[in-house]
Short mmCIF file of C-alpha atoms in Angstrom, two decimals:
data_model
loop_
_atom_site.label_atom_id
_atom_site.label_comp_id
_atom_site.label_asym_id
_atom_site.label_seq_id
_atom_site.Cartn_x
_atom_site.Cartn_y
_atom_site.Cartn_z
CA UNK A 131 0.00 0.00 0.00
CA UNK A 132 2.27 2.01 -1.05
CA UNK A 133 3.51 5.06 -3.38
CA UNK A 134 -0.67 6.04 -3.95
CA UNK A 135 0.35 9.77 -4.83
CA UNK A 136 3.27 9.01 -6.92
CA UNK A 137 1.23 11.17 -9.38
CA UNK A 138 2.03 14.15 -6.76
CA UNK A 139 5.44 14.27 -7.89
CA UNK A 140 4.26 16.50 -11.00
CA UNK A 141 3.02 19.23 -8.67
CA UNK A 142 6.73 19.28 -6.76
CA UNK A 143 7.44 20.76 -10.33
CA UNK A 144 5.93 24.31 -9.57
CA UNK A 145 5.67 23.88 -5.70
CA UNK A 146 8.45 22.38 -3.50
CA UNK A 147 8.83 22.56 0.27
CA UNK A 148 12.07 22.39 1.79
CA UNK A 149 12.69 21.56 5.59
CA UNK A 150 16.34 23.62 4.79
CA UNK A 151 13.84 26.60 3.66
CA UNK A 152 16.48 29.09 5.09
CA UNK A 153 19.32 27.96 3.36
CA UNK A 154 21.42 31.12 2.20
CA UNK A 155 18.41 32.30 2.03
CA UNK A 156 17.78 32.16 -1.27
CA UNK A 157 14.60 30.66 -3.05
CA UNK A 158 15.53 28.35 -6.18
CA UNK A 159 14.49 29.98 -9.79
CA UNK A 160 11.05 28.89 -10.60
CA UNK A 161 10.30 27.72 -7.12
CA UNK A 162 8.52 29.49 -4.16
CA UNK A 163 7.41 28.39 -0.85
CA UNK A 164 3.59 30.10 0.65
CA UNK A 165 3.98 32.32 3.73
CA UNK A 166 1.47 34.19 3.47
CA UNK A 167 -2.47 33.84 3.81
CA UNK A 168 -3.22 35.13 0.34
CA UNK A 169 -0.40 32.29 -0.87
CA UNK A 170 -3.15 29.85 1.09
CA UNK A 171 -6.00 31.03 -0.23
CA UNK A 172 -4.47 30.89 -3.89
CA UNK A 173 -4.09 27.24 -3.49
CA UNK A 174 -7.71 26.94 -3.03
CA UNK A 175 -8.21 28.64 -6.20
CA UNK A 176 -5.73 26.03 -7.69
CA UNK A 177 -6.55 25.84 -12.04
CA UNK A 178 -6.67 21.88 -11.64
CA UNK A 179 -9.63 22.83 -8.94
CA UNK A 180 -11.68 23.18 -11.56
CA UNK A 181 -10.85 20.30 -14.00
CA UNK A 182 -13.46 18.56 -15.29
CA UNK A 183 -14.38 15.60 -13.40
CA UNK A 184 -15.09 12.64 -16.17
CA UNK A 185 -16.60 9.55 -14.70
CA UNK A 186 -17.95 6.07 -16.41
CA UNK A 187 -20.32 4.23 -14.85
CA UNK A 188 -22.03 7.20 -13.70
CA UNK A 189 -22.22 8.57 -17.74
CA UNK A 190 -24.76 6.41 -18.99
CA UNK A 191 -27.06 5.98 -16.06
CA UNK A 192 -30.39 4.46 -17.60
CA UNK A 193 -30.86 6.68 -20.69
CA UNK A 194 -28.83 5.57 -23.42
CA UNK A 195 -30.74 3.69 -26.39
CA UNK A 196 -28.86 0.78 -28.26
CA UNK A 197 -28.06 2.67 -31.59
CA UNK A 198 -26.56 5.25 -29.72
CA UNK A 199 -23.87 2.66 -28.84
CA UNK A 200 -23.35 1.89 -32.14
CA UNK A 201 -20.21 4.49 -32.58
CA UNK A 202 -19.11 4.52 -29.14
CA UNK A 203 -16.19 2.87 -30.17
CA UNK A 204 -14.86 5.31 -32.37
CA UNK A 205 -15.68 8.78 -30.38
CA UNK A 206 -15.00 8.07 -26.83
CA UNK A 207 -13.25 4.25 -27.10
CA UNK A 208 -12.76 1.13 -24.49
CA UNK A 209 -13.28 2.90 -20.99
CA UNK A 210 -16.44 4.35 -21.79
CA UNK A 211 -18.42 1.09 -24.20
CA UNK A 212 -16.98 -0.80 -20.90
CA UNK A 213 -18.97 0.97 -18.45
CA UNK A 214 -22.04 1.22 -20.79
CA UNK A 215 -22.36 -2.47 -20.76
CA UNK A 216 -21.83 -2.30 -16.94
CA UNK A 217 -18.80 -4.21 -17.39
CA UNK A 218 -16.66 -4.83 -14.01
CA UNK A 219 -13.29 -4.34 -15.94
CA UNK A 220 -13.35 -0.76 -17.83
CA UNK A 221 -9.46 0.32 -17.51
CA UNK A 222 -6.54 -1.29 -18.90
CA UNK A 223 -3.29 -1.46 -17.29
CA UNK A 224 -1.96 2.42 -18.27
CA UNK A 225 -5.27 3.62 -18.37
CA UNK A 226 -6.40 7.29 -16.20
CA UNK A 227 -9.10 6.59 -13.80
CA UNK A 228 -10.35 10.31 -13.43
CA UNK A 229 -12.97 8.95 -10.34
CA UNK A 230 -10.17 8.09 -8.29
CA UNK A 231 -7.12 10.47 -9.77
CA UNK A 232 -9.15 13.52 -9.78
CA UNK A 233 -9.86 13.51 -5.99
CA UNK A 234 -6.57 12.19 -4.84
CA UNK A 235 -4.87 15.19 -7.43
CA UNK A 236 -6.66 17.56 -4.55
CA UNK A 237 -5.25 16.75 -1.06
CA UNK A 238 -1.83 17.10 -1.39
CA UNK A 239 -2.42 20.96 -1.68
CA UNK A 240 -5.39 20.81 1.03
CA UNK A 241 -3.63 18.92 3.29
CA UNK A 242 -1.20 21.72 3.02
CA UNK A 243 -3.29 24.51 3.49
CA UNK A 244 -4.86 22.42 6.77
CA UNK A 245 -0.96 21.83 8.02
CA UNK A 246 0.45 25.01 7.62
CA UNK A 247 -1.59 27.94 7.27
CA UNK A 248 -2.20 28.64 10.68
CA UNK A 249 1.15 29.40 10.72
CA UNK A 250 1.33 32.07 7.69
CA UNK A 251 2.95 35.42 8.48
CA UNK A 252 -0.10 37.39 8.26
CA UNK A 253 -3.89 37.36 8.51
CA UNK A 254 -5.75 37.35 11.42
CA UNK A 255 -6.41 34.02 13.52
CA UNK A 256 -10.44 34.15 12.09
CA UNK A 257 -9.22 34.87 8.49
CA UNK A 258 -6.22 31.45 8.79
CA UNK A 259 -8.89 29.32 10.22
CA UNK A 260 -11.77 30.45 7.62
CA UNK A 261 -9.17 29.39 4.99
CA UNK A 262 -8.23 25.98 6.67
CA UNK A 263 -12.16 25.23 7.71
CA UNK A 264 -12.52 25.43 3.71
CA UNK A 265 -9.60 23.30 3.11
CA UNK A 266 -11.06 20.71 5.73
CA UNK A 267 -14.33 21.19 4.21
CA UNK A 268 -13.27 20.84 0.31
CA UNK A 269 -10.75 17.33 1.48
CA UNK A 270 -14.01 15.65 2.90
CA UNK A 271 -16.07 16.74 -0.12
CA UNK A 272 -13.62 14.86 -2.88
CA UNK A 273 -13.39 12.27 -0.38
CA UNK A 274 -17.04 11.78 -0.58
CA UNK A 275 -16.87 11.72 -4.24
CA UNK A 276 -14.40 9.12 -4.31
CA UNK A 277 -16.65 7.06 -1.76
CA UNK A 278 -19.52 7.06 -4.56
CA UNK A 279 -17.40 4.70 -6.90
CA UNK A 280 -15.00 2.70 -4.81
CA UNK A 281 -17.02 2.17 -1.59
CA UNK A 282 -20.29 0.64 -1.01
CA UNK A 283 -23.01 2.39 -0.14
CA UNK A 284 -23.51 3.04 3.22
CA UNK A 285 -25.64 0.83 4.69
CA UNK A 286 -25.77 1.07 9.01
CA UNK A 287 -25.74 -3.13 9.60
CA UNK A 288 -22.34 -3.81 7.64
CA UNK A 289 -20.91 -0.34 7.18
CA UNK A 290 -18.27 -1.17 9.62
CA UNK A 291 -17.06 -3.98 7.64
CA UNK A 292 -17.91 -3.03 3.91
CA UNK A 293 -14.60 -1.45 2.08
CA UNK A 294 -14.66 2.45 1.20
CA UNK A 295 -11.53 4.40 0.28
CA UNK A 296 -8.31 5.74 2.09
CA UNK A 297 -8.82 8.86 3.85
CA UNK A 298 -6.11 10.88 3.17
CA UNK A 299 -5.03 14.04 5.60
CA UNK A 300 -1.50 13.82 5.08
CA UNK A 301 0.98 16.65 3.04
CA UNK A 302 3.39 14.16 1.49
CA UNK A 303 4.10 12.10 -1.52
CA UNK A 304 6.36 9.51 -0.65
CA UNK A 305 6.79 7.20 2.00
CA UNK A 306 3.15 6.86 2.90
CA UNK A 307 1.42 4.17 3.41
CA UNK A 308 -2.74 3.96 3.08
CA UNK A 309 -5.34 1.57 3.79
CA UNK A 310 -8.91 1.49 2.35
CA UNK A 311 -11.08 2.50 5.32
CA UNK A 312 -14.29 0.84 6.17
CA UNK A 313 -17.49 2.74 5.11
CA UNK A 314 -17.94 3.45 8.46
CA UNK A 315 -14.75 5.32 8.97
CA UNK A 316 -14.86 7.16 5.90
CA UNK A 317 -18.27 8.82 6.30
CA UNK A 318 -17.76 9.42 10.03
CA UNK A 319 -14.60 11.60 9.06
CA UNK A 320 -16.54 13.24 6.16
CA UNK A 321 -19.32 14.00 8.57
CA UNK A 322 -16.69 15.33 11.63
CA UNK A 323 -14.64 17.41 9.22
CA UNK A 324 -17.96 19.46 7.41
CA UNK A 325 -19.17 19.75 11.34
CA UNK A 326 -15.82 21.23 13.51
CA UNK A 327 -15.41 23.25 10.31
CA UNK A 328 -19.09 24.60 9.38
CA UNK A 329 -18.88 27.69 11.92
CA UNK A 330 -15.87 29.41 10.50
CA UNK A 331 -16.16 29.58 6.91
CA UNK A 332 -17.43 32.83 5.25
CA UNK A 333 -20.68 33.65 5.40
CA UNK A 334 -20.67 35.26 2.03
CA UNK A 335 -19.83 33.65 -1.39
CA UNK A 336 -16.41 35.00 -2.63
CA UNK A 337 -17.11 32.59 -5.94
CA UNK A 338 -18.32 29.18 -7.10
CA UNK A 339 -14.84 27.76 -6.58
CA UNK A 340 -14.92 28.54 -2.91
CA UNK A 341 -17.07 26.98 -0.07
CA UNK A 342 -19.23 29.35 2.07
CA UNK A 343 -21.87 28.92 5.16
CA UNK A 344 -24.57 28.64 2.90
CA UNK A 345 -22.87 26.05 0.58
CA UNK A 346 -21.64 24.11 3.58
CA UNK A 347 -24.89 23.23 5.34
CA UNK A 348 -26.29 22.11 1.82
CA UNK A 349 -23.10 20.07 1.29
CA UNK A 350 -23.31 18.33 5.08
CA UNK A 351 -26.71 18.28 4.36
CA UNK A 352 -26.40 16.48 1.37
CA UNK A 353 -23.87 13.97 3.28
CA UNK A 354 -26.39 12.87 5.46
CA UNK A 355 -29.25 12.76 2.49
CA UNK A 356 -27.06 10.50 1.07
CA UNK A 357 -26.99 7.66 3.76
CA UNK A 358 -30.41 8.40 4.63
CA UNK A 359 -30.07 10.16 7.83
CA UNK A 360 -32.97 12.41 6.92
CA UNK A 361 -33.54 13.83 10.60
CA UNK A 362 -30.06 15.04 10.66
CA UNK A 363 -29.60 16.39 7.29
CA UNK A 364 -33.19 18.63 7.51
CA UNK A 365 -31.77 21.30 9.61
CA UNK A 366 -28.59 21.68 7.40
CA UNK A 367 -30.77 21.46 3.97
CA UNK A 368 -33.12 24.17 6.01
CA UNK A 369 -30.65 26.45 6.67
CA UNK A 370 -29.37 26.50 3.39
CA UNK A 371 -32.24 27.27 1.85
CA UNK A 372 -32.82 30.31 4.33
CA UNK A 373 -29.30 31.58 3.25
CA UNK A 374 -29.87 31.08 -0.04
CA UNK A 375 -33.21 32.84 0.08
CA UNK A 376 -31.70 35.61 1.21
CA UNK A 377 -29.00 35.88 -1.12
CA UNK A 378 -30.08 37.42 -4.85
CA UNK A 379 -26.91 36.12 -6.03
CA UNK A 380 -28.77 32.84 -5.80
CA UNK A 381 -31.80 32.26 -7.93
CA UNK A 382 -33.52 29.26 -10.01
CA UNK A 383 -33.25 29.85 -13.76
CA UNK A 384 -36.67 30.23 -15.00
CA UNK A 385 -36.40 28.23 -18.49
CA UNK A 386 -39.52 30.49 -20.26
CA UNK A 387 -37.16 33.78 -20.11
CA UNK A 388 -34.27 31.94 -21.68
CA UNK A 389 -36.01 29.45 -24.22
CA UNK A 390 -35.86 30.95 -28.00
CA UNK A 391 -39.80 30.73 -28.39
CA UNK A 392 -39.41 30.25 -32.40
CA UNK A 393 -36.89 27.41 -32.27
CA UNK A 394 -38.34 26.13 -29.20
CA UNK A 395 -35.01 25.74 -27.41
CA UNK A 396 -31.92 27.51 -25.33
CA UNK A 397 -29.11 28.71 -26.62
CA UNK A 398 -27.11 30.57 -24.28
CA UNK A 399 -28.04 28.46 -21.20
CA UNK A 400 -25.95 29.79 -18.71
CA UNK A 401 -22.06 27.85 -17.91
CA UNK A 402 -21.78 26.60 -14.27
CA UNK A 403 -18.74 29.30 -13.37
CA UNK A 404 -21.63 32.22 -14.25
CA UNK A 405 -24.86 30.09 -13.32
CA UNK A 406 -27.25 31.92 -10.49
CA UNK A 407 -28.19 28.21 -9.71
CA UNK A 408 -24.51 27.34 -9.02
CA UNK A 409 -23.68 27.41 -5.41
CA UNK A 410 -20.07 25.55 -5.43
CA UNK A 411 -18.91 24.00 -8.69
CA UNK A 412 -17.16 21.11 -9.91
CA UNK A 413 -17.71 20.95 -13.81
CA UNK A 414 -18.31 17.35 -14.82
CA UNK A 415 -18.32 16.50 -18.30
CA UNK A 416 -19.96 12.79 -18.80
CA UNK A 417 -19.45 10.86 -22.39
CA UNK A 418 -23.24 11.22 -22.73
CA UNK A 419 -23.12 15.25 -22.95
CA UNK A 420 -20.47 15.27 -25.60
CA UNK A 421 -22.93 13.81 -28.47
CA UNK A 422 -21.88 15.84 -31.41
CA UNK A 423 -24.59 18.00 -33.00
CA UNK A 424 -27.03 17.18 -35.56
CA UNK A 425 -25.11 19.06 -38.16
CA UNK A 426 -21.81 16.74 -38.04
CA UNK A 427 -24.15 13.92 -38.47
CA UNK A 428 -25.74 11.36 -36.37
CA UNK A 429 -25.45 12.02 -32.38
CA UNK A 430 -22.84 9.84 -31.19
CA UNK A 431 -25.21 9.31 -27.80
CA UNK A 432 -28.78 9.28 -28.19
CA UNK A 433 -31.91 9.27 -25.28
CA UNK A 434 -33.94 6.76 -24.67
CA UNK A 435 -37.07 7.50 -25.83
CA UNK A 436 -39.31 6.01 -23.30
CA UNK A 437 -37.83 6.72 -20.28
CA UNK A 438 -38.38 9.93 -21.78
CA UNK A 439 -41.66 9.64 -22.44
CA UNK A 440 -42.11 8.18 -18.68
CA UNK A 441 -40.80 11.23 -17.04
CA UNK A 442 -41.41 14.13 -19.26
CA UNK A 443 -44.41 15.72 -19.79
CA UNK A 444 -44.97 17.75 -23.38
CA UNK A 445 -45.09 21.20 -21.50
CA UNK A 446 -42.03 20.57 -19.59
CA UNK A 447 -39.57 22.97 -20.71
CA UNK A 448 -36.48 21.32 -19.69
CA UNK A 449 -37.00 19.18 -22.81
CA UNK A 450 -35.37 21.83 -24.88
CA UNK A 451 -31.89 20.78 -23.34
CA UNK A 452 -32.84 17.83 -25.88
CA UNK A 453 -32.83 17.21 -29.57
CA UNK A 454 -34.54 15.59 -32.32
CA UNK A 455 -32.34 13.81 -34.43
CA UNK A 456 -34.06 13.18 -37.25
CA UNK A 457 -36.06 16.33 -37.03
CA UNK A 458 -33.19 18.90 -36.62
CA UNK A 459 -35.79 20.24 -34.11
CA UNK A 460 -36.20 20.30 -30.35
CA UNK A 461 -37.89 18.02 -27.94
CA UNK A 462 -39.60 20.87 -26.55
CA UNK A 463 -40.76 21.91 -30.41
CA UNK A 464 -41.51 18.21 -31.21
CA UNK A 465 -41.84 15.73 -28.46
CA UNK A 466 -42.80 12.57 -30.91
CA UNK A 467 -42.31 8.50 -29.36
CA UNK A 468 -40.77 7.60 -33.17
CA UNK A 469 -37.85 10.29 -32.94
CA UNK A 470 -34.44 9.80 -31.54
CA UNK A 471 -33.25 12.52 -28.82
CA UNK A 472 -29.79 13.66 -28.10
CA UNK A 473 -28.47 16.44 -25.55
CA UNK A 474 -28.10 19.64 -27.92
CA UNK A 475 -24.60 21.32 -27.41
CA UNK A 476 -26.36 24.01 -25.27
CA UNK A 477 -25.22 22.69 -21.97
CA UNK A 478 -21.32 20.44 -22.15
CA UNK A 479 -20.54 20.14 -18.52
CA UNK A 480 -22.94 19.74 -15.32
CA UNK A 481 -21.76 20.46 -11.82
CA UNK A 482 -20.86 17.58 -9.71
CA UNK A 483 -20.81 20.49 -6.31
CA UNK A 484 -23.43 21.94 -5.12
CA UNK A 485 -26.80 23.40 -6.92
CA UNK A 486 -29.90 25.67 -6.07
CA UNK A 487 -31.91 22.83 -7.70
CA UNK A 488 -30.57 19.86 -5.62
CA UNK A 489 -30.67 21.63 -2.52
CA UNK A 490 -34.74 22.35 -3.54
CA UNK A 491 -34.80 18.47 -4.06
CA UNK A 492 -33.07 17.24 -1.28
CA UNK A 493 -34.81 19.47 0.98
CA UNK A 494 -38.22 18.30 -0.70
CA UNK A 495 -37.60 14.82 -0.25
CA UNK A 496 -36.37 15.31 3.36
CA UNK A 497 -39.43 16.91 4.35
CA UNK A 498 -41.24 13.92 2.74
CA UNK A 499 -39.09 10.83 4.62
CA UNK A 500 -39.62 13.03 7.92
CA UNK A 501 -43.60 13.22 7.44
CA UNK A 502 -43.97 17.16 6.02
CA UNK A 503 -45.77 16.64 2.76
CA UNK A 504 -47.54 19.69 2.49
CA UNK A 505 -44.31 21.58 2.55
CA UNK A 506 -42.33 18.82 0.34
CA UNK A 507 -45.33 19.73 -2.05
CA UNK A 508 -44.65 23.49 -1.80
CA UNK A 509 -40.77 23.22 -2.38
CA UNK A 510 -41.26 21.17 -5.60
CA UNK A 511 -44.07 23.30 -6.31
CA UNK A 512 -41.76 26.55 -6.32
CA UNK A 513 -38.67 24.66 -8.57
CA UNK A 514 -41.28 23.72 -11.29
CA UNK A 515 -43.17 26.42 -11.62
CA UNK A 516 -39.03 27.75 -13.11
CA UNK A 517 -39.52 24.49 -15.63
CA UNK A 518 -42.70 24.91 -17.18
CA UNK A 519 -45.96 26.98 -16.84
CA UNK A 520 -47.21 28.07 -13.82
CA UNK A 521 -50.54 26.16 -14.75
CA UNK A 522 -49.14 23.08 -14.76
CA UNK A 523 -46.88 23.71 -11.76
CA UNK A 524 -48.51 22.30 -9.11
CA UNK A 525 -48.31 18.32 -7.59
CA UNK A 526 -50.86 16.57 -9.30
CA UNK A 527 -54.03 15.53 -6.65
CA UNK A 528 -53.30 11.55 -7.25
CA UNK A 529 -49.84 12.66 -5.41
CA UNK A 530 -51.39 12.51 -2.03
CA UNK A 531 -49.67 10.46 0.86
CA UNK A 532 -46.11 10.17 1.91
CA UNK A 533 -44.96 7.05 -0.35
CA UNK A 534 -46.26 9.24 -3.31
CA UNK A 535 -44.64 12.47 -2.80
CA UNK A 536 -41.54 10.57 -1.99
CA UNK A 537 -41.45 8.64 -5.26
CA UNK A 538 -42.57 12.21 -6.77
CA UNK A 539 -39.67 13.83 -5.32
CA UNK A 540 -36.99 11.25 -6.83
CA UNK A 541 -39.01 11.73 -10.27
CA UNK A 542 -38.51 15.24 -10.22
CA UNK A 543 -34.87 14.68 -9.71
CA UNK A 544 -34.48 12.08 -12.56
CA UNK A 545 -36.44 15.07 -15.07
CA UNK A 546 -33.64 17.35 -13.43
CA UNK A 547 -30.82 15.64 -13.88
CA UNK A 548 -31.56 13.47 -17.30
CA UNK A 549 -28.18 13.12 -18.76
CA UNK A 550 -26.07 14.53 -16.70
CA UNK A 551 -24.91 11.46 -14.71
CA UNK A 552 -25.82 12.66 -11.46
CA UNK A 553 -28.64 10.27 -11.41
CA UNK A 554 -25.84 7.60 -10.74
CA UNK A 555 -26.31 9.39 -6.69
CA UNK A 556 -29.73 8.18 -6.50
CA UNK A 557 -29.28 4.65 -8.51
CA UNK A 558 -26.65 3.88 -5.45
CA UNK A 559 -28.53 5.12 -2.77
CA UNK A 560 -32.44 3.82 -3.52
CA UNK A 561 -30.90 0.42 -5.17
CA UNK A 562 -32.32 -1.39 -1.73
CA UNK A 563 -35.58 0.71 -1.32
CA UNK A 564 -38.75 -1.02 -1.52
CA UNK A 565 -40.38 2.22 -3.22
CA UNK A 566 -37.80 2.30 -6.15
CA UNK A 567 -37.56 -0.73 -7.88
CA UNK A 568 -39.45 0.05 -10.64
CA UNK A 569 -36.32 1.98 -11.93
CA UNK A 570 -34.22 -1.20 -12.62
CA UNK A 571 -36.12 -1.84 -15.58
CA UNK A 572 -33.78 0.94 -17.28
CA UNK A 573 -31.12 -0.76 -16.09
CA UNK A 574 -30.74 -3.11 -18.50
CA UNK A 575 -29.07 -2.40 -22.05
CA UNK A 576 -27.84 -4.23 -24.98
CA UNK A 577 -25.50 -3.63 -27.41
CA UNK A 578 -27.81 -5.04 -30.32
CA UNK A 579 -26.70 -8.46 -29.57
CA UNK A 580 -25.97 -9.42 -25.60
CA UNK A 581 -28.24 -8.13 -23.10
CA UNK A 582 -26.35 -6.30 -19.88
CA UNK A 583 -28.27 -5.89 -16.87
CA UNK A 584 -26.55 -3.50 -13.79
CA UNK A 585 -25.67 -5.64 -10.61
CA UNK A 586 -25.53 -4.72 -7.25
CA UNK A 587 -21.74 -5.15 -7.34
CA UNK A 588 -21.21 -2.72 -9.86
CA UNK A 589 -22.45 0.15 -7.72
CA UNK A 590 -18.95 0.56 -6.95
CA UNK A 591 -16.71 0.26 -9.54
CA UNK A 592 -13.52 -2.10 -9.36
CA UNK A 593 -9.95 -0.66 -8.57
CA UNK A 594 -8.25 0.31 -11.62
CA UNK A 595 -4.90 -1.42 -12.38
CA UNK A 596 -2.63 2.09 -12.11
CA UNK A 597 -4.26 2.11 -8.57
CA UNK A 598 -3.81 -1.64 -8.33
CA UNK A 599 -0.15 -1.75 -9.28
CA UNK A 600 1.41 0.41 -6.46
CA UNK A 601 -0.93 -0.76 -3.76
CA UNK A 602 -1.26 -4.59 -3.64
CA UNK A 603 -2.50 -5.45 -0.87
CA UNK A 604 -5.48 -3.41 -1.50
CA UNK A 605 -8.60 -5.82 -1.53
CA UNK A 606 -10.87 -5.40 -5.07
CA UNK A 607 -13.72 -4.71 -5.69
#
């Protein structure tokens, strides 16, 4: 278990620490050590903070059609027709894992900022422990991520013995060893790290790439969503959306003041960096939201048509983030069962942080699991009347008692999320509910021969070799 950030090395290119710092004096050409709080906080604004976050399994969730795999080969190659066919072996031996790469690429600067900016030369004691609450804050967030494809679900009667992923609070690249922590362990760290820090970070955005109050309780909140701790996560989710409330920074997109009423769809959809419905981002682009456009031919990734169909009604308007292929027109323009759909080229990337619609979800179905309905009903009530006419707004009568509003709820947030792969959250976490399993009908897929059907194993995806190779004695998958 050995040499797991061996891909640190690359950063000791632009940023070395030295324990003989004062020797002569002099700082090597091209090489600088932080000392100061601003040096801190620009770590936290790090470029690679805002790579984009490609994952696999997660890409296709249920709403790829078969002739949409038909060229996956040639556009996006062996990684990603591996994890459409929910295949437990999707990297080859030099292949880049970005679901476990992408977090781990974070914590070597975190962990610095956690270690040593308490001691930077200026800055008040508030300002140094704002700036390492955040770091704390943002190391427990990636960790989470990385949780959602290499550790089971969480799950109270075995998640002391079910495998998660190494939690990682250490500054250093070599001579470390790691073990993969029980499920357990790993959210109980998550959990401890978003509470000590919660109090001391900012209570005003600075931007998306930076965590805030507001963005923290919807992020802890979210944490405890997630392993279905729904008395504990309400008051975070609550408080969030009180902050956000009052914030006009903040506000839901209202998709009738930004569709193009003659071609029935959006152009200029807003990016998640400049998005009032961002809150913290992490762009994620998925396989699925790189279809090519209608003009350079056939999409490369097309919709199912009836989940479509299933979840979308004719007045939504979030069905102009979709195209007809054979139509040249929008779903919105033309919602027909014998036409193919793709994602237009109006939205590339979604945001695997934090969102003003998730937060409205979350909090919705929260207030459902805990017995509020009538206010579940409001809270969905106010996020679609922003996705289609007020008219049609409101939760039909036949959604009445709790089951239904629940099951409502997690409808809403398949509509939001179509396509984006964020849906892969809610496939992991309601696999085991007795309310949900109705949705593993779209689990199945073929690639016009075989017939692949997702398993309960392949929730979490299997180590890849790179990973593999330098820590043996890691147990798979």
């Amino acid at each position: 278990m050995k040499k797991l950030l061996t891909y640190f090395a690359l950063v000791l290119l632009t940023l070395t620490f030295s324990s003989c710092s004062d020797y002569l004096d002099i700082k090597p050409r091209g090489y600088d050590v932080p000392h100061k709080l601003s040096h801190y906080e620009g770590l936290i604004y790090g470029a690679d903070l805002s790579s984009i976050f490609v994952y696999h399994y997660g890409t296709f969730e249920h709403t790829i059609d078969e002739p949409g795999f038909s060229s996956l080969y040639s556009l996006e190659g062996y990684n990603a027709s591996k994890a459409y066919l929910w295949q437990p072996d999707i990297f080859r031996a030099d292949d880049e894992c970005y679901e476990w790469n992408m977090p781990c690429s974070h914590f070597y600067r975190l962990n610095l900022i956690v270690d040593e900016v308490m001691d930077a030369e200026d800055g008040t004691d508030a300002q140094k422990i704002s700036v390492q609450s955040e770091a704390r804050f943002m190391r427990a967030w990636f960790t989470f991520l990385m949780a959602q494809y290499f550790g089971d679900h969480y799950n109270e009667a075995t998640a002391a013995t079910d495998l998660c992923v190494p939690i990682i609070t250490e500054a250093s690249t070599t001579g470390t060893e790691f073990e993969r922590e029980t499920v357990q362990k790993v959210y109980d760290y998550i959990i401890t790290e978003m509470e000590e820090s919660l109090e001391y970070l900012p209570k005003r955005p600075s931007h998306t790439k930076r965590i805030f109050n507001g963005a923290g309780n919807a992020m802890l909140g979210k944490v405890y969503w997630m392993i279905g701790d729904y008395e504990k996560a309400l008051p975070y989710l609550e408080e969030a959306m009180t902050i956000f409330g009052n914030d006009n920074t903040v506000n839901l997109n209202d998709l009738a003041l930004l569709i193009d009423t003659d071609a029935g769809q959006i152009w200029d959809y807003p990016i998640s960096a400049n998005n009032p419905e961002s809150i913290f981002v992490i762009q994620t682009m998925t396989n699925l939201w790189t279809a090519l456009a209608t003009m350079m031919g056939n999409a490369h990734r097309t919709l199912r048509p009836d989940v479509l169909h299933e979840y979308f009604d004719d007045y939504d308007m979030r069905l102009s983030l979709f195209t007809g292929v054979e139509t040249w027109m929008t779903a919105y323009a033309m919602f027909s069962t014998d036409v193919r759909y793709h994602t237009n080229m109006t939205i590339m990337t979604a945001n695997d942080g934090i969102s003003l619609p998730d937060v409205y979800l979350m909090y919705a179905e929260t207030l459902a699991r805990t017995g509020d309905i009538n206010k579940a009903k409001e809270v969905l009530t106010n996020l679609r009347s922003k996705r289609m006419p007020i008219a049609n707004a409101a939760i039909p009568l036949s959604v009445a008692n709790q089951d239904e509003v629940i099951q409502f709820v997690v409808a809403e947030r398949i509509r939001e999320n179509f396509g984006t792969g964020l849906t892969w959250y809610d496939m992991r976490r309601l696999w085991d509910d007795p309310l949900f399993q109705d949705l593993k009908q779209y689990y199945t897929r073929t690639d016009g021969t075989d017939t692949y059907t997702l398993t309960k194993e392949r929730l979490t995806m299997k180590l890849p070799p790179s990973v593999m190779k330098w820590n043996p004695d890691f147990k798979q998958n």
